[in-house]
Coordinates of C-alpha atoms and ligand atoms in Angstrom, one line a residue:
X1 CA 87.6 71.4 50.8
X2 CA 88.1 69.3 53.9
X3 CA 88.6 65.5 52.8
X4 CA 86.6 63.7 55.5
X5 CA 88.0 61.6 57.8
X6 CA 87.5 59.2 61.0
X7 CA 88.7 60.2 64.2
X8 CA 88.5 58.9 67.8
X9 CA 88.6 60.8 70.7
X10 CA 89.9 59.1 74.2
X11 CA 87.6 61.1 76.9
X12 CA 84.5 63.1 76.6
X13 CA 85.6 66.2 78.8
X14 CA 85.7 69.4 78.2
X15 CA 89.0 69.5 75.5
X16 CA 87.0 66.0 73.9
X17 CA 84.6 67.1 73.4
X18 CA 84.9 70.8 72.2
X19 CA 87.7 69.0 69.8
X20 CA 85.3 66.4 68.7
X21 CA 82.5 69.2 68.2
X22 CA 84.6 71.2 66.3
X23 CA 85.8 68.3 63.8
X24 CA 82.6 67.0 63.0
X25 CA 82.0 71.1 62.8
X26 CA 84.9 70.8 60.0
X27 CA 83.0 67.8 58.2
X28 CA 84.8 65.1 59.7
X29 CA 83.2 61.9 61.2
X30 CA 83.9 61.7 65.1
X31 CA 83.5 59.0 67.8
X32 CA 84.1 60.3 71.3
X33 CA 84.9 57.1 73.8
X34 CA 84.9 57.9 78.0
X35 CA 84.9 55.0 80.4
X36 CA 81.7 56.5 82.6
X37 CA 79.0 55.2 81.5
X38 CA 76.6 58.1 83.0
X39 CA 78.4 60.5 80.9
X40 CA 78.0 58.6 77.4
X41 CA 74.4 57.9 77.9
X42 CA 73.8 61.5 79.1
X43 CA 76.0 62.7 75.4
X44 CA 73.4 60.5 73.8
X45 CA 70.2 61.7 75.3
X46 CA 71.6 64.9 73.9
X47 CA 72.7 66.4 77.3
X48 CA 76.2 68.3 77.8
X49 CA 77.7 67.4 81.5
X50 CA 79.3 71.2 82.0
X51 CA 78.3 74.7 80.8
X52 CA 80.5 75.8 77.7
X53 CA 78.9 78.6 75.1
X54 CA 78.0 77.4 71.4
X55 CA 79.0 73.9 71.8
X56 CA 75.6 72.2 72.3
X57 CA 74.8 73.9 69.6
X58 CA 77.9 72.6 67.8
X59 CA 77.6 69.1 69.0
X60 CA 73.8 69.2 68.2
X61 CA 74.2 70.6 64.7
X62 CA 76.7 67.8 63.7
X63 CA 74.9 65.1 65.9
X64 CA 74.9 63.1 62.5
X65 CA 78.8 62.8 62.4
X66 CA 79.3 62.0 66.2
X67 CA 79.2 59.0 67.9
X68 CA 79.7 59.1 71.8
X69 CA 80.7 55.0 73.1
X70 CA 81.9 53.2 75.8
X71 CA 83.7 50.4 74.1
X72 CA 87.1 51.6 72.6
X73 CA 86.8 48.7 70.3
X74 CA 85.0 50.9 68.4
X75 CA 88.3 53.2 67.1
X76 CA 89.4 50.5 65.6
X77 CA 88.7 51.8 61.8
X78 CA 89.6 55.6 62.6
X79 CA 92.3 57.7 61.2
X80 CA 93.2 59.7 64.1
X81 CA 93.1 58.9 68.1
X82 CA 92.9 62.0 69.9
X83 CA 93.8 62.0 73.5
X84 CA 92.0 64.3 75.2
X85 CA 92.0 62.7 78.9
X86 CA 92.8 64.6 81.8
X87 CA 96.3 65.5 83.3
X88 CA 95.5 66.4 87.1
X89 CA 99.3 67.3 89.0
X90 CA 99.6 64.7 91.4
X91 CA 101.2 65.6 95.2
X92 CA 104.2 66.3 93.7
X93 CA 103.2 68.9 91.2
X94 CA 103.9 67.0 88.7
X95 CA 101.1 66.0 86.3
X96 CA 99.3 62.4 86.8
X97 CA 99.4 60.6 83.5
X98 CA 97.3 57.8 84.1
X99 CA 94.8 58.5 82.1
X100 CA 97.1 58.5 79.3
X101 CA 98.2 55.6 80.0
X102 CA 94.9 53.9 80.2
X103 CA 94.1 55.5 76.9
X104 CA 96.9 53.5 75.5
X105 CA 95.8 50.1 77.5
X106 CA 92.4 50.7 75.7
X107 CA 93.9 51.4 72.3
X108 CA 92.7 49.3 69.5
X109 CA 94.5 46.9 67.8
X110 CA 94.3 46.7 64.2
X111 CA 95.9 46.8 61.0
X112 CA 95.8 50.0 59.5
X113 CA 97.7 53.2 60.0
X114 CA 96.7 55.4 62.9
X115 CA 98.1 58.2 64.2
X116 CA 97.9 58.7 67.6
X117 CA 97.3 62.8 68.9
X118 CA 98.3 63.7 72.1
X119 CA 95.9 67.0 72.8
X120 CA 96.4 66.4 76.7
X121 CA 98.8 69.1 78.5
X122 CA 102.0 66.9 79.3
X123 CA 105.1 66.8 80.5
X124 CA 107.8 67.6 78.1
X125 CA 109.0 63.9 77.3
X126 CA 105.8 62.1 77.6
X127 CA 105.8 61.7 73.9
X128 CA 109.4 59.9 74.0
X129 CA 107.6 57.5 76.6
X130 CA 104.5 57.0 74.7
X131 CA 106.2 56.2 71.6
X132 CA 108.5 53.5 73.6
X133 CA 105.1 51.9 75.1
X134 CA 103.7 51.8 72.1
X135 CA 106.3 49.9 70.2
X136 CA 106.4 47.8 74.3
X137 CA 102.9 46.8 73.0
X138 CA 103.7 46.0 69.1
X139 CA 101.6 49.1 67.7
X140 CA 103.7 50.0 65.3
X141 CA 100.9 50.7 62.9
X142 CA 100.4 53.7 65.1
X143 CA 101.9 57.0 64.8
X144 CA 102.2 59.9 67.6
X145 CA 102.2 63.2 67.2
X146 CA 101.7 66.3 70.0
X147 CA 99.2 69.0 69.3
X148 CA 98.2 70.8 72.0
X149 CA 95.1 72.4 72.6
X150 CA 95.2 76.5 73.6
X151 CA 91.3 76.7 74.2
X152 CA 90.1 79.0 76.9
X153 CA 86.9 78.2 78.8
X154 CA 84.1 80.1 77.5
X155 CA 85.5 80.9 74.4
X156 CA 86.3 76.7 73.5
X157 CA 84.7 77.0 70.2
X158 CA 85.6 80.1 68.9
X159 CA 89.3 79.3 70.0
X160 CA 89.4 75.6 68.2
X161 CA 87.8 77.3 64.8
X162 CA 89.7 80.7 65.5
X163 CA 93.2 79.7 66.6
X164 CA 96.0 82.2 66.9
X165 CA 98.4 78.7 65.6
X166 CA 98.0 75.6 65.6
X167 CA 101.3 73.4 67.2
X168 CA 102.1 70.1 65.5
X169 CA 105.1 68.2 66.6
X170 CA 106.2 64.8 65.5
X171 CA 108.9 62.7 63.9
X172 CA 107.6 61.8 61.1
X173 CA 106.7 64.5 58.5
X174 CA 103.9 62.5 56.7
X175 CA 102.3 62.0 60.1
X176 CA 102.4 66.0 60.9
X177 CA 101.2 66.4 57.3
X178 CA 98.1 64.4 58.0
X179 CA 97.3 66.0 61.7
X180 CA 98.1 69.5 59.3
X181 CA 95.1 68.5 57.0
X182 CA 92.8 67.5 59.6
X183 CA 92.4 71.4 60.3
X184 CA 92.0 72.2 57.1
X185 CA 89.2 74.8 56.8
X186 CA 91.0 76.8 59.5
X187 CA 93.3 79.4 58.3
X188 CA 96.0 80.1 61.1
X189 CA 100.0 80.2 61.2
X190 CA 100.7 76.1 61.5
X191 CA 104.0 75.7 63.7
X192 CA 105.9 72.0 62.7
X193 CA 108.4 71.0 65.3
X194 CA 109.2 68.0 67.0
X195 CA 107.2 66.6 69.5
X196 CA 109.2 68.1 73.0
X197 CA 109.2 71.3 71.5
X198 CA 105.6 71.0 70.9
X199 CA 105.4 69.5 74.4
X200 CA 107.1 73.1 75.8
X201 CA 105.3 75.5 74.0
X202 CA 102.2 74.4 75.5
X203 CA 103.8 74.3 79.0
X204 CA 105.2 77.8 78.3
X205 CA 102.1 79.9 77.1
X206 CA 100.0 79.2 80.4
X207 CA 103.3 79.4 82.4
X208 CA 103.9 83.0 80.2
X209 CA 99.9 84.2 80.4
X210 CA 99.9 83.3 84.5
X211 CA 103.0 85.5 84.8
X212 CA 101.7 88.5 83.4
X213 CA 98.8 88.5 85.6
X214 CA 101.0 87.8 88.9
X215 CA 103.1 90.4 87.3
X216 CA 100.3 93.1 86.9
X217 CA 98.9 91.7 90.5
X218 CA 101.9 92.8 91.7
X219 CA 102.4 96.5 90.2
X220 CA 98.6 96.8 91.2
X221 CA 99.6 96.2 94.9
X222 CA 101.9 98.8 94.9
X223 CA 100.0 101.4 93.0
X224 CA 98.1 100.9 95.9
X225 CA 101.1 102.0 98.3
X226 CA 102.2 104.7 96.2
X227 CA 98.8 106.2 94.7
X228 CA 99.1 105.2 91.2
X229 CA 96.0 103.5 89.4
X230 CA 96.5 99.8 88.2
X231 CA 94.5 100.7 85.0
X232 CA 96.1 103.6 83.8
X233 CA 99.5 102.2 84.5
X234 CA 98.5 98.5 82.6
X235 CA 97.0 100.6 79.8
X236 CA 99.8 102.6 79.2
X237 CA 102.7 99.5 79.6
X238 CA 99.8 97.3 77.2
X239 CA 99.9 99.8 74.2
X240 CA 103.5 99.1 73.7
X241 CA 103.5 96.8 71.1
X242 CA 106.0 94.4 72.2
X243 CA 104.2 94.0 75.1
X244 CA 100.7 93.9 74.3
X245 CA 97.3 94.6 76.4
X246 CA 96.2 91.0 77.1
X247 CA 96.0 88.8 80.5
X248 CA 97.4 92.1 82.4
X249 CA 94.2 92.6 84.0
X250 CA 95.1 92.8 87.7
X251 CA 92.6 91.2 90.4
X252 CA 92.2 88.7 93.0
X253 CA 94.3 86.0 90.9
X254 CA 93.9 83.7 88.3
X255 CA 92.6 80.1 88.7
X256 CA 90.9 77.8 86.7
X257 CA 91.8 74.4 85.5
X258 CA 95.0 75.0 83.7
X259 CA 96.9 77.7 85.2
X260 CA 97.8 76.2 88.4
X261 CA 98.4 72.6 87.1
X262 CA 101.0 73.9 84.5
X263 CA 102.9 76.1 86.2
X264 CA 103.7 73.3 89.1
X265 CA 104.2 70.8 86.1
X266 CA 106.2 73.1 84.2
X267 CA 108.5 74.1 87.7
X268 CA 108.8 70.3 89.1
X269 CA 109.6 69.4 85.2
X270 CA 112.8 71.7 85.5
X271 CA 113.2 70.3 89.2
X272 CA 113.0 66.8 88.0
X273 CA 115.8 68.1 85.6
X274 CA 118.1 70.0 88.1
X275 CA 117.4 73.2 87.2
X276 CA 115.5 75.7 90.3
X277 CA 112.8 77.7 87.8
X278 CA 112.5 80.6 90.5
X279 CA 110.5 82.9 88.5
X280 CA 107.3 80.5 88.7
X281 CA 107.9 79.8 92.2
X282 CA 107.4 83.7 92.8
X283 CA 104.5 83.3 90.5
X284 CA 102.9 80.9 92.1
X285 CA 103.4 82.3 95.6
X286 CA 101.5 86.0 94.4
X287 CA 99.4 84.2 93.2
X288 CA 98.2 82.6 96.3
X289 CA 98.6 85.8 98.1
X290 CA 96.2 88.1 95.7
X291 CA 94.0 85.9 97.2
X292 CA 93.8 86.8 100.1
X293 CA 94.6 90.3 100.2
X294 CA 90.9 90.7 100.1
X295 CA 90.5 89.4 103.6
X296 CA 93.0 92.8 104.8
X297 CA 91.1 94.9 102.5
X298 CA 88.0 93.7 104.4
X299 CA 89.2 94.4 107.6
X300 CA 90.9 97.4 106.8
X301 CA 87.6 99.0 107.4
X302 CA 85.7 96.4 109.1
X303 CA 87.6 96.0 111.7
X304 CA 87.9 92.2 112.9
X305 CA 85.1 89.5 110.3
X306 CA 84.2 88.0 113.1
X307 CA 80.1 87.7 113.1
X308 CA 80.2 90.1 110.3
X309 CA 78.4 88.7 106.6
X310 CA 80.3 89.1 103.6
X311 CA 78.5 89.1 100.3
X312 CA 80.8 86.8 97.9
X313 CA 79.5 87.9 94.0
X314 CA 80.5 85.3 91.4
X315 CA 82.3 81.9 92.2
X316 CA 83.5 80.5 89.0
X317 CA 87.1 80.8 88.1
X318 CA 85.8 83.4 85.7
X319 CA 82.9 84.8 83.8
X320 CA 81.1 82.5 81.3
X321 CA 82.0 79.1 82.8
X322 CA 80.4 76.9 85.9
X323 CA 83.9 75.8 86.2
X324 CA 84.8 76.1 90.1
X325 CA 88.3 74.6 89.7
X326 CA 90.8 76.5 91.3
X327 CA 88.5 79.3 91.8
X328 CA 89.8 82.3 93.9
X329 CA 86.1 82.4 95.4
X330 CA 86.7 79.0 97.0
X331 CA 89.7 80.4 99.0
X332 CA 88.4 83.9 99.7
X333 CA 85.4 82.2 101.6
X334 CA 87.4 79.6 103.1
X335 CA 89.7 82.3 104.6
X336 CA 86.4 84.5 105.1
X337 CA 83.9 81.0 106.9
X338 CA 87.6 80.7 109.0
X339 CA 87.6 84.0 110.4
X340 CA 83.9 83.6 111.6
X341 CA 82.5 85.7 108.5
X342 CA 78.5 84.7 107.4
X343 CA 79.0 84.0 104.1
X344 CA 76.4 84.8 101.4
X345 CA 77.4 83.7 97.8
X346 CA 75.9 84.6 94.6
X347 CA 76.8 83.1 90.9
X348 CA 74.8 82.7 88.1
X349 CA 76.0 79.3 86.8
X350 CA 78.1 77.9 89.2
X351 CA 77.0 76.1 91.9
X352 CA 79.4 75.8 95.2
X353 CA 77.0 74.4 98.1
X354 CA 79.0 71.1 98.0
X355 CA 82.5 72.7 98.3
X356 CA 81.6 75.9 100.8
X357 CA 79.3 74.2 103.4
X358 CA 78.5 76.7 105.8
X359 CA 78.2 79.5 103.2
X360 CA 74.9 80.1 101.9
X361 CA 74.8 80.4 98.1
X362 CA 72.2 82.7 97.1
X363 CA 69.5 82.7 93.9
X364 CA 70.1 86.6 93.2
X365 CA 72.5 89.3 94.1
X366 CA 70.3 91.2 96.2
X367 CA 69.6 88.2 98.4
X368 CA 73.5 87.7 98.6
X369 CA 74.0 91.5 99.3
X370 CA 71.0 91.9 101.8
X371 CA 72.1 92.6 105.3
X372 CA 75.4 92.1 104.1
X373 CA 79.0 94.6 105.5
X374 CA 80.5 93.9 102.4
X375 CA 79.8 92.4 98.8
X376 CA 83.0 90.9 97.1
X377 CA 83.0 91.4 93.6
X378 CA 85.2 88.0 93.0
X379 CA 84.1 87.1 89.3
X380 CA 83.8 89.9 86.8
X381 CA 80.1 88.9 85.8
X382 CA 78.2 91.0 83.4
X383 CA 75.6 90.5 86.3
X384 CA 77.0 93.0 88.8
X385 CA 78.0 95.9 86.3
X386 CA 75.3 97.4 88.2
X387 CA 75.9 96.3 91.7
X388 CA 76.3 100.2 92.6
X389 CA 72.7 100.7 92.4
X390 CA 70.5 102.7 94.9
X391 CA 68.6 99.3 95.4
X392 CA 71.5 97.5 96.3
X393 CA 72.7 100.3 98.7
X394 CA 69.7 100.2 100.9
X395 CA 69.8 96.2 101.0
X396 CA 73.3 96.2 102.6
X397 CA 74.0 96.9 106.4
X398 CA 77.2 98.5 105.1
X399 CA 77.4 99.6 101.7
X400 CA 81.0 98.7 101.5
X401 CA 82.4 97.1 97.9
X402 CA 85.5 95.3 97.2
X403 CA 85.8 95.5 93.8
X404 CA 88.3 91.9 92.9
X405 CA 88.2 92.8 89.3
X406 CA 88.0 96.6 89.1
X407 CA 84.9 95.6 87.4
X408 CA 83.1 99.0 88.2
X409 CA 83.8 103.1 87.9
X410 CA 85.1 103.8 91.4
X411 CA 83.9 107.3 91.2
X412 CA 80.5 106.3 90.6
X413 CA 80.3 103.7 92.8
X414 CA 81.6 106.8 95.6
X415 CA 79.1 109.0 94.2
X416 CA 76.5 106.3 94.3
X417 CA 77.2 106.0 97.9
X418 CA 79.4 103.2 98.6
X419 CA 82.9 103.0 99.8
X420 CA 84.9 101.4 97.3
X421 CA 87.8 99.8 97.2
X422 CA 89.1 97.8 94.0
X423 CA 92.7 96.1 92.8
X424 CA 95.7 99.2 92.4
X425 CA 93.1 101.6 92.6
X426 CA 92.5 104.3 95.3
X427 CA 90.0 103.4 98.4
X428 CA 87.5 105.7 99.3
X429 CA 88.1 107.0 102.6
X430 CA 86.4 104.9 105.4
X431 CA 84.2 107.9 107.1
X432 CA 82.5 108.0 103.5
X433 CA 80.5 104.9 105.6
X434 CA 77.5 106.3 106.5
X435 CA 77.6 106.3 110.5
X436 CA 76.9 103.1 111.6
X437 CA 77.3 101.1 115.2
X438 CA 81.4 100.8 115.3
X439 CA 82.4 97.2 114.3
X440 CA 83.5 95.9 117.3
X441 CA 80.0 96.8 119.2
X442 CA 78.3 95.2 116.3
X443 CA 80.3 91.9 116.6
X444 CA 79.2 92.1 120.3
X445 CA 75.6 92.4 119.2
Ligands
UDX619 C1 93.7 79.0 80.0 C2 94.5 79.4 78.7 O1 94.0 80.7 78.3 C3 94.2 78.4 77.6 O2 94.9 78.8 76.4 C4 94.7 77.1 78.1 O3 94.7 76.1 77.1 C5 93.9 76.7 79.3 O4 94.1 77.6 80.3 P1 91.3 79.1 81.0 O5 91.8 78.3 82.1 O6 90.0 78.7 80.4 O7 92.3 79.0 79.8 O8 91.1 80.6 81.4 P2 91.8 82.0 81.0 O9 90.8 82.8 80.2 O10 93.1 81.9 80.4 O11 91.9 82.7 82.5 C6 92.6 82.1 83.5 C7 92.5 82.9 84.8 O12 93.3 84.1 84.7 C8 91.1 83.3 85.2 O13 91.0 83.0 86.6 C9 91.1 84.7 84.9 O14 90.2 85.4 85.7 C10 92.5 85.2 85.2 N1 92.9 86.4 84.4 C11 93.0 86.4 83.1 C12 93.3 87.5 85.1 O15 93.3 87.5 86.4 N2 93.7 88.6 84.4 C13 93.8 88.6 83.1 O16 94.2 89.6 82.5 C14 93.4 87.5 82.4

């Protein structure tokens, strides 16, 4: 049986307030401070500012043992502080800590022992310097420990009450002991280490994950030149088990909130330190490149984009999330609006009008795909499992598909009358386009 306690959480965001969910979830009483005032009265009114599965539910069901604020005074009695602000990389690649540090401007001051939880993605280090500005500022009632957060958009919940491990790193034993206890409830391998180490291992998984999938991007692109299929081949690597099936889909590149931010912080950490970490820089740099290979793939057998429309199916960084951070969709229009490409956009959550101007985001797919010479599957939705329908084939000027997340059968999309061309896989041949005016005439038109 969990023995309840008070904690604070510094910033309603996403990682806030999933953690803060998910605590009050394990019977423990939660105040969740932010600084913007919208966002705290919108909490209270009982509205959620993004899109993340089960946790209004969550948040709704334990509404009892949250308390959303603006005035940080009001931590003053809790147990734990949990940090949960954002870490956005600055110019430099490395990460901007100033929320942090604003957390720790805000902190409470008060008697009693508080440990403060550092579930922010930082730089390995930053616990050495928050532990130095808190003794700077007399806390020494407070305590610091690190215990990162692995939760994935879309699956938050299930990922905070599921976890593979959960990572607790401090000096103190009795102070890793406590955080330890807070999770109690959840039954999961507990790694104790000291607070850089803890610090790393966060860095490391998302630096690990986004390697495998530049990795697999890569093999995909030369299945492509040698006429070997992507799916088969990460199949039969994944079953080995000391390599494993996960993050080796291949596709137009990974994105999202996380990824990108932690691989620059985790290569300009080891530049700050002297040490080149090459591998992520070649990481990165696929990355960026998977992107776009969707453009040649376009023009393979469209000839120039040019006054041709381009249907662009899903825009968030990934299925089950509005989240267009770092979303491949954002660059593959850009590239697409910059070559002189009509583009039609279609997602079922996300919403990109302010980011894409001059595209035109669409309601359904069939209004993205209508007229269209090409639909772009960029976002695997469950949406467009279908998108090789008879329907859809009569809608489209061209009934070309890119498939960015070899999200469909290429032989039935052939079959179904489409040329098809996905990620490592084997493009139909272009004269299986029905005849049609030859690109350039049509560009003319
Ligand atoms: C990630 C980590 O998974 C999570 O542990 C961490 O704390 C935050 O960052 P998230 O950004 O929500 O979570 O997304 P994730 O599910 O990891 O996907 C990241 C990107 O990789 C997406 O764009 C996804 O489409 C892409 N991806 C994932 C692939 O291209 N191939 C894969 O096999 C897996």
């Amino acid at each position: 049986m969990t023995e309840s306690q008070t904690m604070g959480v510094f910033g309603a965001g996403w990682v806030g307030l999933v953690t803060g969910g998910c605590f009050a979830e394990l019977g423990h009483h939660v105040i969740v401070r932010d600084v913007v005032p919208d966002r705290i009265a919108a909490l209270q009114a009982g509205r959620l500012p993004f899109h993340e599965p089960d946790l209004p539910e969550v948040l709704a069901r334990n509404h009892e043992r949250i308390r959303y604020t603006l005035d940080a005074g009001e931590l003053v009695d809790a147990d734990a502080l949990f940090v949960c602000v954002q870490t956005p990389p600055t110019y430099s690649g490395d990460a901007d800590l100033s929320f942090v540090w604003s957390a720790l401007d805000d902190l409470p001051r008060g008697e009693r022992r508080q440990i403060l939880v550092m579930k922010s993605t930082v730089p390995v280090g930053t616990g050495e310097k928050v532990r130095a500005a808190l003794e700077a500022r007399g806390l020494t009632n407070v305590g610091y420990v690190s215990n990162p957060e692995f939760l994935a958009e879309g699956t938050a919940v299930r990922d905070f009450m599921n976890p593979d491990r959960i990572v607790i790193g401090a000096a103190d034993p009795q102070d890793a002991a406590f955080v330890e206890a807070l999770y109690s409830g959840i039954e999961t391998p507990i790694v104790q280490t000291d607070v850089a180490s803890a610090e790393m291992i966060k860095l490391a998984a998302n630096a690990f994950l986004s390697t495998r999938i530049s990795f697999i991007n890569e093999i995909a692109n030369v299945c492509e030149l040698v006429g070997a299929d992507v799916e088969s081949v990460a199949q039969g690597v994944g079953l080995d088990h000391r390599l494993g099936p996960h993050f080796f889909r291949a596709g137009v590149g990974w994105g999202g909130s996380c990824f990108g931010k932690d691989v620059s912080a985790l290569k300009q950490l080891a530049g700050n330190s002297g040490y080149h970490f090459q591998l992520l820089a070649a990481v990165i740099e696929v990355n960026e490149l998977q992107k776009r290979r969707v453009i040649a793939k376009l023009e393979k057998h469209l000839g120039k984009l040019r006054g041709k429309t381009i249907a662009v199916l899903g825009l968030a960084f990934k299925p089950n999330t509005d989240d267009l951070r770092d979303a491949p969709s954002l660059v593959i229009s850009s590239r697409l609006l910059a070559e002189g490409a009509a583009v039609r956009t279609w997602d079922p959550v996300a919403d990109a009008r302010e980011r894409l101007r001059g595209a035109t985001q669409c309601d359904t797919v069939l209004d993205a795909v209508r007229d269209a010479d090409a639909a772009v599957i960029v976002t695997e939705w469950d949406e467009l499992r279908g998108l090789a329908s008879e329907e859809v084939r009569a809608a489209m000027a061209r009934p070309l598909i890119i498939d960015g997340r070899n999200l469909l059968d290429p032989g039935a999309a052939r079959r179904a009358g489409f040329a098809y061309e996905g990620v490592g896989r084997q493009s139909s041949a272009f004269e299986t386009l029905p005849e049609t005016a030859e690109p350039e005439e049509r560009v003319s038109s």
